[in-house]
Amino acid sequence: MKPTDRNELARRLNGEHVSYDVPLAPMTTFRIGGPADVLYRATTVSELVNAIRAARELEVPYFLLGTGANILVGDRGFRGMVIKSEVRGIEFLDENRVRVGAGEVVFPDLINATVSRGLGGLQHYVGIPSTVGGAIWQNLHFLSPPPDRERTCFIEEVVESAEILTESGELRTVDRAYFEFGYDYSILHERRDTVLTVTFRLEPQPEEQLRYNMRENLKWRDDKHPDLWLYPSAGSIFQKIEGIGAGRLIDQCGLKGHIYGNAQIFHKHANIIVNVGGARAEHVRHLIDLAQRTVYSQLGYELKPEIGFVGEF
Ligand SMILES: Cc1cc2nc3c(=O)[nH]c(=O)nc-3n(C[C@H](O)[C@H](O)[C@H](O)COP(=O)(O)OP(=O)(O)OC[C@H]3O[C@@H](n4cnc5c(N)ncnc54)[C@H](O)[C@@H]3O)c2cc1C
């Protein structure tokens, strides 16, 4: 980034929250990724709006970062400004509705706050690393409660409205339909809108039942998913293939447990790649390419990555 742009950004943004040449790896659940030229931590709606407007006006490339749980950052980092969304705040509007800052973490903070008021709808997403903004971007989802687990629950089911900064710079309140939610999809994949706050409409439910649901989901995750502290990852790498399962296809090709560099196709769940210590983005990219090529040539299915690729590789 040009030094003049750096200086101008620093002038326009709150100096305390700006830093330079910051490694992004610790800000992602993969623990992978080179430095951002500029990192800005936006802690209020007005800081977030101001940062995005400044980046657009100066034509500085920017990336909005939540908990970094659905991305792979390149080894050479990001040329431009990473805006870390730390807009917190949980405000109960009435007996059903809660307005939340887009940088609020879904688990544990938001889930605990709502469940302890006997409000259900978010408990399904226990144990998933995500900000509220990231959850809207991706339409966060998980299986319905035990014992049947017969359907997938999506966060869209409890979204009432949201305040956004549109890609053309307008502040708007939009309803759920605006997001055109789908599986792993919202309109945010196409439009560079920024979610500022989200209002959820939740259902009163006995707290004990919600806590039971949470315990069962955490047990399910413990059995099937890598422990993030031991095996950093970004969750599922490839999009779901209805009725078949991307992980099952990779497993059928004998790639479960395959290691390249310091990354591994997880030995318990082949749709997850884990960092076994000091992995680089190039190691993960190699495994992604390998899984795609092998599954296509042996079984004829095309695997599409679900995660976002950020910065220079
Ligand atoms: C161990 C593990 C388990 C997981 N399990 C699940 C699961 O069961 N179900 C599931 O659905 N996902 C799962 N995931 C994936 C991940 O948790 C979700 O995709 C999550 O919503 C990502 O949120 P984030 O805040 O980390 O977003 P990030 O990864 O930081 O960003 C993702 C995208 O969202 C955009 N974004 C972030 N904030 C905003 C905002 N305010 N406005 C507009 N865009 C924004 C970013 O720019 C980026 O494009 C899992 C991940 C891990 C590591």
Coordinates of N, CA and C in Angstrom, one line a residue, residues 32-114:
I32 N -3.4 -19.6 10.1 CA -2.6 -19.6 8.9 C -2.8 -18.2 8.3
G33 N -1.7 -17.6 7.7 CA -1.9 -16.4 6.9 C -0.9 -15.3 7.2
G34 N -0.4 -14.7 6.2 CA 0.6 -13.6 6.3 C 0.0 -12.3 6.8
P35 N 0.8 -11.2 6.8 CA 0.4 -10.0 7.4 C -0.6 -9.1 6.5
A36 N -1.4 -8.3 7.2 CA -2.2 -7.3 6.6 C -1.4 -6.0 6.6
D37 N -1.4 -5.2 5.5 CA -0.7 -3.9 5.5 C -1.2 -3.1 6.7
V38 N -2.5 -3.0 6.8 CA -3.2 -2.3 7.9 C -4.2 -3.1 8.5
L39 N -4.3 -3.1 9.8 CA -5.4 -3.7 10.5 C -6.1 -2.6 11.3
Y40 N -7.5 -2.6 11.2 CA -8.3 -1.7 11.9 C -9.3 -2.4 12.7
R41 N -9.4 -2.2 14.0 CA -10.4 -2.9 14.9 C -11.5 -1.9 15.1
A42 N -12.7 -2.2 14.5 CA -13.9 -1.4 14.6 C -14.7 -1.9 15.7
T43 N -14.9 -1.0 16.7 CA -15.6 -1.5 17.9 C -17.0 -0.9 18.0
T44 N -17.3 0.1 17.2 CA -18.7 0.7 17.2 C -19.2 0.7 15.8
V45 N -20.5 0.8 15.6 CA -21.1 0.9 14.3 C -20.5 2.1 13.5
S46 N -20.3 3.3 14.2 CA -19.8 4.4 13.4 C -18.3 4.2 13.0
E47 N -17.6 3.5 13.9 CA -16.2 3.2 13.5 C -16.2 2.3 12.2
L48 N -17.1 1.3 12.2 CA -17.1 0.4 11.1 C -17.5 1.1 9.8
V49 N -18.5 1.9 9.9 CA -19.0 2.6 8.7 C -17.9 3.6 8.2
N50 N -17.3 4.3 9.1 CA -16.2 5.2 8.8 C -15.1 4.6 8.1
A51 N -14.7 3.4 8.6 CA -13.5 2.7 8.1 C -13.8 2.2 6.6
I52 N -15.0 1.7 6.5 CA -15.4 1.2 5.1 C -15.5 2.4 4.1
R53 N -16.0 3.5 4.6 CA -16.1 4.6 3.7 C -14.8 5.1 3.3
A54 N -13.9 5.2 4.3 CA -12.5 5.7 4.1 C -11.8 4.8 3.1
A55 N -11.9 3.5 3.3 CA -11.2 2.6 2.3 C -11.8 2.8 0.9
R56 N -13.1 2.9 0.8 CA -13.7 3.1 -0.5 C -13.2 4.4 -1.2
E57 N -13.3 5.5 -0.4 CA -12.9 6.8 -1.0 C -11.5 6.8 -1.4
L58 N -10.6 6.1 -0.6 CA -9.2 6.2 -1.0 C -8.8 5.0 -2.0
E59 N -9.8 4.2 -2.3 CA -9.7 3.1 -3.2 C -8.6 2.1 -2.7
V60 N -8.6 1.9 -1.3 CA -7.8 0.9 -0.7 C -8.6 -0.4 -0.6
P61 N -8.0 -1.5 -1.1 CA -8.7 -2.8 -1.0 C -8.9 -3.1 0.5
Y62 N -10.1 -3.6 0.9 CA -10.4 -3.9 2.3 C -11.0 -5.3 2.4
F63 N -10.8 -5.9 3.5 CA -11.5 -7.2 3.8 C -12.1 -7.1 5.2
L64 N -13.4 -7.5 5.4 CA -14.0 -7.4 6.7 C -13.9 -8.8 7.3
L65 N -13.3 -8.8 8.5 CA -13.0 -10.1 9.2 C -13.8 -10.2 10.5
G66 N -14.4 -11.4 10.6 CA -15.1 -11.8 11.9 C -14.2 -12.6 12.8
T67 N -14.6 -13.8 13.1 CA -13.6 -14.7 13.8 C -12.7 -15.4 12.9
G68 N -12.8 -15.2 11.6 CA -11.8 -15.9 10.7 C -12.0 -17.4 10.7
A69 N -13.3 -17.8 10.8 CA -13.5 -19.3 10.9 C -13.9 -19.9 9.6
N70 N -14.1 -19.1 8.5 CA -14.5 -19.7 7.3 C -13.6 -19.2 6.1
I71 N -12.4 -18.9 6.5 CA -11.5 -18.4 5.4 C -10.1 -19.0 5.5
L72 N -9.4 -19.0 4.4 CA -7.9 -19.3 4.4 C -7.2 -18.1 3.9
V73 N -6.3 -17.5 4.7 CA -5.6 -16.3 4.3 C -4.3 -16.8 3.7
G74 N -3.9 -16.2 2.6 CA -2.7 -16.5 1.8 C -1.4 -16.3 2.7
D75 N -0.3 -17.0 2.3 CA 0.9 -16.9 3.1 C 1.5 -15.5 2.9
R76 N 1.2 -14.8 1.8 CA 1.8 -13.4 1.6 C 0.9 -12.3 2.2
G77 N -0.2 -12.7 2.8 CA -1.0 -11.8 3.5 C -1.9 -10.9 2.6
F78 N -2.4 -9.8 3.1 CA -3.4 -9.0 2.5 C -2.9 -7.6 2.2
R79 N -2.9 -7.2 0.9 CA -2.4 -5.8 0.5 C -3.6 -4.9 0.6
G80 N -3.6 -4.1 1.7 CA -4.8 -3.2 1.9 C -5.1 -3.2 3.4
M81 N -6.4 -3.0 3.7 CA -6.8 -2.9 5.1 C -7.7 -4.0 5.5
V82 N -7.4 -4.7 6.5 CA -8.3 -5.7 7.1 C -9.1 -5.0 8.2
I83 N -10.4 -5.0 8.1 CA -11.2 -4.3 9.2 C -11.8 -5.5 10.0
K84 N -11.3 -5.5 11.3 CA -11.8 -6.6 12.2 C -13.1 -6.1 12.8
S85 N -14.1 -6.8 12.6 CA -15.5 -6.4 13.1 C -15.6 -6.8 14.6
E86 N -15.5 -5.8 15.4 CA -15.6 -6.0 16.9 C -16.8 -5.2 17.4
V87 N -17.8 -5.0 16.6 CA -19.0 -4.2 17.1 C -19.8 -5.2 18.0
R88 N -19.7 -5.0 19.3 CA -20.4 -5.8 20.2 C -21.7 -5.2 20.7
G89 N -22.4 -5.9 21.5 CA -23.7 -5.3 22.1 C -24.8 -6.2 21.9
I90 N -25.5 -6.6 23.0 CA -26.7 -7.4 23.0 C -27.8 -6.7 23.7
E91 N -28.8 -6.3 22.9 CA -29.9 -5.4 23.5 C -31.2 -6.1 23.4
F92 N -31.9 -6.5 24.5 CA -33.2 -7.1 24.4 C -34.3 -6.0 24.2
L93 N -35.0 -6.1 23.1 CA -36.0 -5.1 22.7 C -37.3 -5.3 23.3
D94 N -37.7 -6.5 23.5 CA -39.0 -6.9 24.2 C -38.8 -8.4 24.5
E95 N -40.0 -9.1 24.8 CA -39.8 -10.4 25.3 C -39.3 -11.4 24.3
N96 N -39.3 -11.1 23.0 CA -38.9 -12.0 22.0 C -37.7 -11.6 21.2
R97 N -37.5 -10.3 21.1 CA -36.5 -9.8 20.1 C -35.2 -9.2 20.8
V98 N -34.1 -9.5 20.1 CA -32.8 -9.0 20.6 C -32.1 -8.4 19.4
R99 N -31.5 -7.2 19.6 CA -30.7 -6.6 18.6 C -29.2 -6.8 19.0
V100 N -28.4 -7.2 18.0 CA -27.0 -7.6 18.3 C -26.0 -6.9 17.4
G101 N -24.9 -6.5 17.9 CA -23.8 -5.9 17.0 C -23.3 -7.0 16.1
A102 N -22.9 -6.7 14.9 CA -22.5 -7.7 13.9 C -21.2 -8.4 14.3
G103 N -20.4 -7.7 15.2 CA -19.1 -8.3 15.6 C -19.3 -9.2 16.9
E104 N -20.5 -9.3 17.4 CA -20.7 -10.1 18.6 C -20.5 -11.5 18.3
V105 N -19.9 -12.3 19.2 CA -19.7 -13.7 19.0 C -20.9 -14.5 19.3
V106 N -21.3 -15.4 18.4 CA -22.5 -16.2 18.5 C -22.4 -17.1 19.8
F107 N -21.2 -17.8 19.9 CA -21.0 -18.6 21.0 C -19.7 -18.3 21.7
P108 N -19.6 -18.1 23.0 CA -20.7 -18.4 23.9 C -21.6 -17.2 24.2
D109 N -21.2 -16.0 23.9 CA -21.8 -14.8 24.5 C -23.3 -14.7 24.1
L110 N -23.6 -14.7 22.8 CA -25.0 -14.4 22.4 C -25.9 -15.6 22.8
I111 N -25.4 -16.8 22.6 CA -26.2 -18.0 23.0 C -26.5 -18.0 24.5
N112 N -25.5 -17.8 25.3 CA -25.7 -17.8 26.7 C -26.7 -16.7 27.2
A113 N -26.6 -15.5 26.6 CA -27.4 -14.4 27.0 C -28.9 -14.7 26.6
T114 N -29.1 -15.3 25.5 CA -30.5 -15.6 25.1 C -31.1 -16.8 25.8

